[in-house]
Short mmCIF file of C-alpha atoms in Angstrom, two decimals:
data_model
loop_
_atom_site.label_atom_id
_atom_site.label_comp_id
_atom_site.label_asym_id
_atom_site.label_seq_id
_atom_site.Cartn_x
_atom_site.Cartn_y
_atom_site.Cartn_z
CA GLY A 1 -88.47 -4.70 -12.58
CA GLU A 2 -87.07 -8.35 -11.30
CA TYR A 3 -90.28 -10.17 -10.89
CA LEU A 4 -90.77 -9.26 -14.75
CA LYS A 5 -88.15 -10.65 -15.55
CA MET A 6 -88.68 -14.04 -13.86
CA ALA A 7 -92.35 -13.96 -15.86
CA ASP A 8 -90.82 -13.21 -19.00
CA GLU A 9 -88.73 -16.44 -18.48
CA GLY A 10 -91.84 -18.46 -18.50
CA PHE A 11 -91.67 -19.05 -14.48
CA GLY A 12 -94.79 -17.48 -13.43
CA LYS A 13 -98.08 -16.81 -14.62
CA ILE A 14 -101.00 -13.74 -14.72
CA SER A 15 -104.01 -13.78 -13.01
CA LEU A 16 -106.86 -13.45 -15.75
CA ASN A 17 -109.83 -10.52 -14.90
CA SER A 18 -112.37 -9.09 -16.47
CA LYS A 19 -110.28 -5.75 -18.08
CA LEU A 20 -107.25 -7.69 -19.27
CA LEU A 21 -110.53 -9.95 -20.60
CA ARG A 22 -111.99 -6.76 -22.48
CA TYR A 23 -107.83 -5.84 -24.03
CA ILE A 24 -108.46 -9.64 -25.25
CA LYS A 25 -110.93 -10.06 -27.18
CA ALA A 26 -109.96 -6.49 -29.02
CA ALA A 27 -107.79 -7.63 -30.02
CA GLN A 28 -109.20 -10.93 -31.38
CA THR A 29 -110.80 -8.53 -33.94
CA LYS A 30 -108.00 -6.92 -35.58
CA SER A 31 -106.86 -7.41 -38.33
CA ASP A 32 -103.25 -7.15 -37.37
CA ILE A 33 -103.13 -9.50 -35.45
CA SER A 34 -101.14 -13.03 -36.20
CA ASP A 35 -102.39 -16.03 -36.34
CA ASP A 36 -99.71 -17.88 -32.92
CA LEU A 37 -100.80 -14.88 -31.17
CA LYS A 38 -105.00 -15.09 -31.71
CA GLN A 39 -104.55 -18.51 -31.75
CA GLU A 40 -103.59 -18.47 -28.01
CA LEU A 41 -105.52 -15.91 -27.65
CA LYS A 42 -108.60 -17.98 -28.75
CA VAL A 43 -107.84 -20.46 -26.32
CA ILE A 44 -107.06 -18.30 -23.31
CA LYS A 45 -111.33 -16.43 -23.99
CA ASN A 46 -112.88 -20.01 -25.04
CA SER A 47 -110.90 -22.91 -22.58
CA LYS A 48 -110.30 -23.20 -18.89
CA PHE A 49 -108.43 -20.06 -18.90
CA ASN A 50 -111.55 -18.37 -18.90
CA LEU A 51 -113.77 -16.35 -15.60
CA ASP A 52 -115.30 -19.45 -14.48
CA GLY A 53 -118.10 -18.47 -12.12
CA GLY A 54 -116.39 -14.77 -11.38
CA LYS A 55 -113.19 -16.69 -10.58
CA LEU A 56 -109.40 -15.79 -11.53
CA ALA A 57 -107.76 -18.78 -13.92
CA ASN A 58 -103.92 -17.70 -14.71
CA ILE A 59 -102.00 -17.11 -18.28
CA PRO A 60 -98.73 -16.98 -19.41
CA PHE A 61 -97.06 -14.23 -19.03
CA THR A 62 -95.43 -14.08 -22.28
CA THR A 63 -99.73 -13.86 -23.39
CA VAL A 64 -99.33 -11.26 -21.77
CA ARG A 65 -96.39 -9.20 -23.19
CA LYS A 66 -97.60 -10.66 -27.22
CA LEU A 67 -100.90 -8.68 -26.15
CA HIS A 68 -99.11 -5.40 -25.25
CA LYS A 69 -96.17 -5.72 -27.97
CA PHE A 70 -99.34 -5.56 -30.76
CA LEU A 71 -101.83 -3.58 -28.91
CA GLN A 72 -98.99 -0.63 -29.31
CA LEU A 73 -98.04 -1.54 -32.29
CA ASP A 74 -101.98 -1.52 -33.67
CA SER A 75 -102.71 1.46 -31.96
CA SER A 76 -103.77 4.25 -33.62
CA SER A 77 -103.11 8.60 -33.30
CA ASP A 78 -106.91 8.76 -31.87
CA GLU A 79 -106.73 5.64 -29.17
CA PRO A 80 -104.38 6.00 -26.59
CA VAL A 81 -101.86 4.01 -25.62
CA VAL A 82 -102.04 0.98 -24.28
CA TYR A 83 -99.10 -0.07 -21.18
CA LEU A 84 -98.63 -3.15 -19.13
CA HIS A 85 -99.31 -1.84 -16.39
CA GLU A 86 -102.39 -1.04 -16.95
CA LEU A 87 -103.07 -4.41 -18.44
CA LEU A 88 -101.49 -6.12 -14.86
CA GLU A 89 -103.23 -3.70 -12.66
CA GLU A 90 -106.36 -6.08 -11.51
CA SER A 91 -104.26 -8.80 -11.92
CA ASP A 92 -101.31 -10.54 -9.44
CA ILE A 93 -98.66 -11.94 -10.59
CA CYS A 94 -98.44 -15.95 -9.83
CA PHE A 95 -94.85 -18.10 -9.50
CA PRO A 96 -94.94 -21.50 -8.95
CA LYS A 97 -94.36 -23.85 -5.34
CA LEU A 98 -90.70 -23.69 -5.09
CA GLU A 99 -89.34 -27.90 -5.34
CA VAL A 100 -87.19 -27.67 -2.34
CA PRO A 101 -85.57 -31.72 -3.46
CA GLU A 102 -85.16 -34.37 -1.46
CA ARG A 103 -81.78 -34.03 0.78
CA ASN A 104 -78.75 -37.18 0.39
CA PRO A 105 -78.71 -39.52 3.33
CA GLU A 106 -75.18 -39.81 2.92
CA LEU A 107 -74.64 -36.26 2.73
CA GLU A 108 -76.94 -35.13 5.70
CA ALA A 109 -74.54 -38.12 7.49
CA ARG A 110 -71.91 -36.20 7.36
CA ILE A 111 -73.04 -33.68 7.94
CA GLN A 112 -74.85 -34.64 11.26
CA ARG A 113 -70.26 -35.76 11.74
CA LEU A 114 -69.10 -33.08 10.66
CA LYS A 115 -71.48 -31.24 13.63
CA GLY A 116 -69.78 -33.93 15.87
CA GLN A 117 -66.37 -33.22 16.18
CA GLN A 118 -66.99 -29.30 15.66
CA ALA A 119 -68.94 -29.49 19.19
CA ASN A 120 -66.21 -31.37 20.47
CA ARG A 121 -63.70 -29.43 19.48
CA GLU A 122 -65.48 -26.42 21.19
CA TYR A 123 -66.05 -28.45 24.05
CA ALA A 124 -61.66 -29.25 24.68
CA ASN A 125 -61.02 -25.83 24.42
CA MET A 126 -63.51 -24.98 27.06
CA THR A 127 -61.96 -27.18 29.22
CA LYS A 128 -58.12 -27.86 28.27
CA ASN A 129 -57.00 -24.88 31.56
CA LEU A 130 -59.75 -26.79 34.07
CA GLY A 131 -56.33 -29.76 34.25
CA SER A 132 -55.35 -32.93 33.92
CA THR A 133 -57.94 -35.02 35.14
CA GLY A 134 -60.43 -33.78 32.50
CA LEU A 135 -61.63 -35.57 29.35
CA TYR A 136 -60.19 -34.09 26.45
CA SER A 137 -56.92 -31.86 28.50
CA THR A 138 -53.99 -32.76 26.88
CA ASN A 139 -51.88 -30.01 28.70
CA LYS A 140 -49.51 -32.09 30.89
CA ALA A 141 -47.39 -29.30 32.32
CA GLU A 142 -51.05 -27.83 34.23
CA PRO A 143 -50.60 -28.50 38.17
CA SER A 144 -52.62 -31.63 39.74
CA PHE A 145 -54.20 -31.79 42.56
CA GLY A 146 -51.35 -33.49 44.41
CA ALA A 147 -49.17 -30.32 42.86
CA ASP A 148 -51.16 -28.28 44.35
CA VAL A 149 -51.56 -29.60 47.95
CA LYS A 150 -48.37 -29.72 48.53
CA ALA A 151 -47.87 -26.21 47.12
CA LEU A 152 -50.36 -24.92 50.21
CA ASN A 153 -48.27 -26.39 52.11
CA SER A 154 -45.29 -25.15 51.67
CA GLN A 155 -46.82 -21.51 51.81
CA LEU A 156 -48.91 -22.76 55.36
CA ILE A 157 -45.52 -24.28 56.64
CA GLY A 158 -43.66 -20.53 55.03
CA VAL A 159 -46.61 -18.95 57.52
CA ALA A 160 -45.51 -20.59 60.18
CA ASN A 161 -41.38 -20.35 59.81
CA PHE A 162 -42.39 -17.00 60.05
CA LEU A 163 -44.85 -16.64 62.77
CA ILE A 164 -42.46 -18.83 65.03
CA THR A 165 -39.08 -16.58 63.69
CA VAL A 166 -40.83 -13.44 64.47
CA ILE A 167 -41.76 -14.94 68.62
CA ALA A 168 -38.47 -15.52 68.64
CA GLY A 169 -37.43 -12.61 67.75
CA PHE A 170 -38.79 -10.95 70.62
CA ALA A 171 -38.23 -13.51 73.16
CA PHE A 172 -34.98 -12.81 72.18
CA GLY A 173 -35.00 -8.86 72.96
CA TYR A 174 -37.18 -9.83 75.48
CA LYS A 175 -34.25 -11.93 77.83
CA ILE A 176 -31.20 -10.61 76.58
CA VAL A 177 -32.45 -7.32 78.79
CA GLU A 178 -33.80 -9.44 81.71
CA TYR A 179 -29.70 -11.54 81.95
CA ASN A 180 -27.99 -7.95 82.02
CA MET A 181 -30.20 -6.22 84.29
CA ASP A 182 -29.59 -6.80 87.71
CA VAL A 183 -33.16 -5.40 88.64
CA PRO A 184 -36.12 -6.31 86.00
CA ASP A 185 -37.23 -3.52 84.11
CA PHE A 186 -40.61 -4.36 81.85
CA ALA A 187 -40.95 -2.28 79.47
CA LEU A 188 -36.92 -1.92 78.95
CA GLN A 189 -37.13 -5.19 77.71
CA LEU A 190 -40.57 -5.29 76.25
CA CYS A 191 -39.72 -2.23 74.35
CA SER A 192 -36.13 -4.97 73.38
CA GLY A 193 -38.71 -7.92 72.49
CA MET A 194 -40.40 -5.24 69.64
CA ILE A 195 -36.83 -4.09 68.21
CA PHE A 196 -36.04 -7.31 67.54
CA ALA A 197 -39.67 -8.69 66.48
CA THR A 198 -39.94 -5.57 64.11
CA ILE A 199 -36.33 -6.23 62.44
CA ILE A 200 -37.34 -9.42 62.09
CA PHE A 201 -40.08 -8.49 61.38
CA ILE A 202 -39.41 -6.87 58.66
CA ALA A 203 -36.38 -8.52 57.32
CA ASP A 204 -39.15 -11.60 56.21
CA LEU A 205 -41.22 -10.48 55.01
CA TYR A 206 -39.55 -9.80 51.85
CA PHE A 207 -37.72 -12.12 51.71
CA PHE A 208 -41.77 -13.49 51.41
CA ILE A 209 -43.00 -11.75 49.22
CA LYS A 210 -39.78 -12.80 47.29
CA ASN A 211 -40.15 -15.65 47.53
CA TYR A 212 -43.75 -15.97 47.00
CA ALA A 213 -43.30 -13.36 43.46
CA MET A 214 -40.64 -15.46 42.11
CA ASP A 215 -42.35 -19.01 42.92
CA ALA A 216 -45.94 -16.83 41.34
CA GLU A 217 -42.89 -16.12 37.84
CA GLU A 218 -41.67 -19.51 37.08
CA PRO A 219 -44.97 -21.00 35.10
CA LYS A 220 -44.52 -18.55 32.57
CA VAL A 221 -41.12 -18.65 32.92
CA ARG A 222 -41.77 -22.03 31.17
#
């Protein structure tokens, strides 16, 4: 597949073994072998490519291809056809070590600078909603701490006015019955005070909730 294609292009070598060496010796005895292939096989057989103390050496894959084609063309009817995988079944395909080029220092510095800028942008996006005092915040419409305190005071004042109004309504209902009776009647006075306080409570609660809802929707409108 892809590995054989790369080996064909001269990127790979084959580890020599005894079986492959037998085919090399047999091919050298053929009379119709080409001079080029015969010379290549001779170099393999008699030089450093040969087996040395049982240690496997490597030979060019292109030479194995040439040997395979020659054996196919030379095979007679009484000799079995030699397939490529038979030549390679005891061998390993060895590819040269990939050489990683040295990185350009200027390019590396630029990459690091871009990484730093990207990290700053990501940090700014994460902190832009933390308030106007943030290091990278650019939203000038965000409320400051003083504005938050002012809004809290306004709400507390509203709650205090709400309670005072309800208490004053109760006192008004309680006293108005007392002033219109010759003999004080505590139960009737209490009932009158509760009625006035309840009416004022419901009215104030309605306006309090309405104003709070309007204040909450105001930033969205802006």
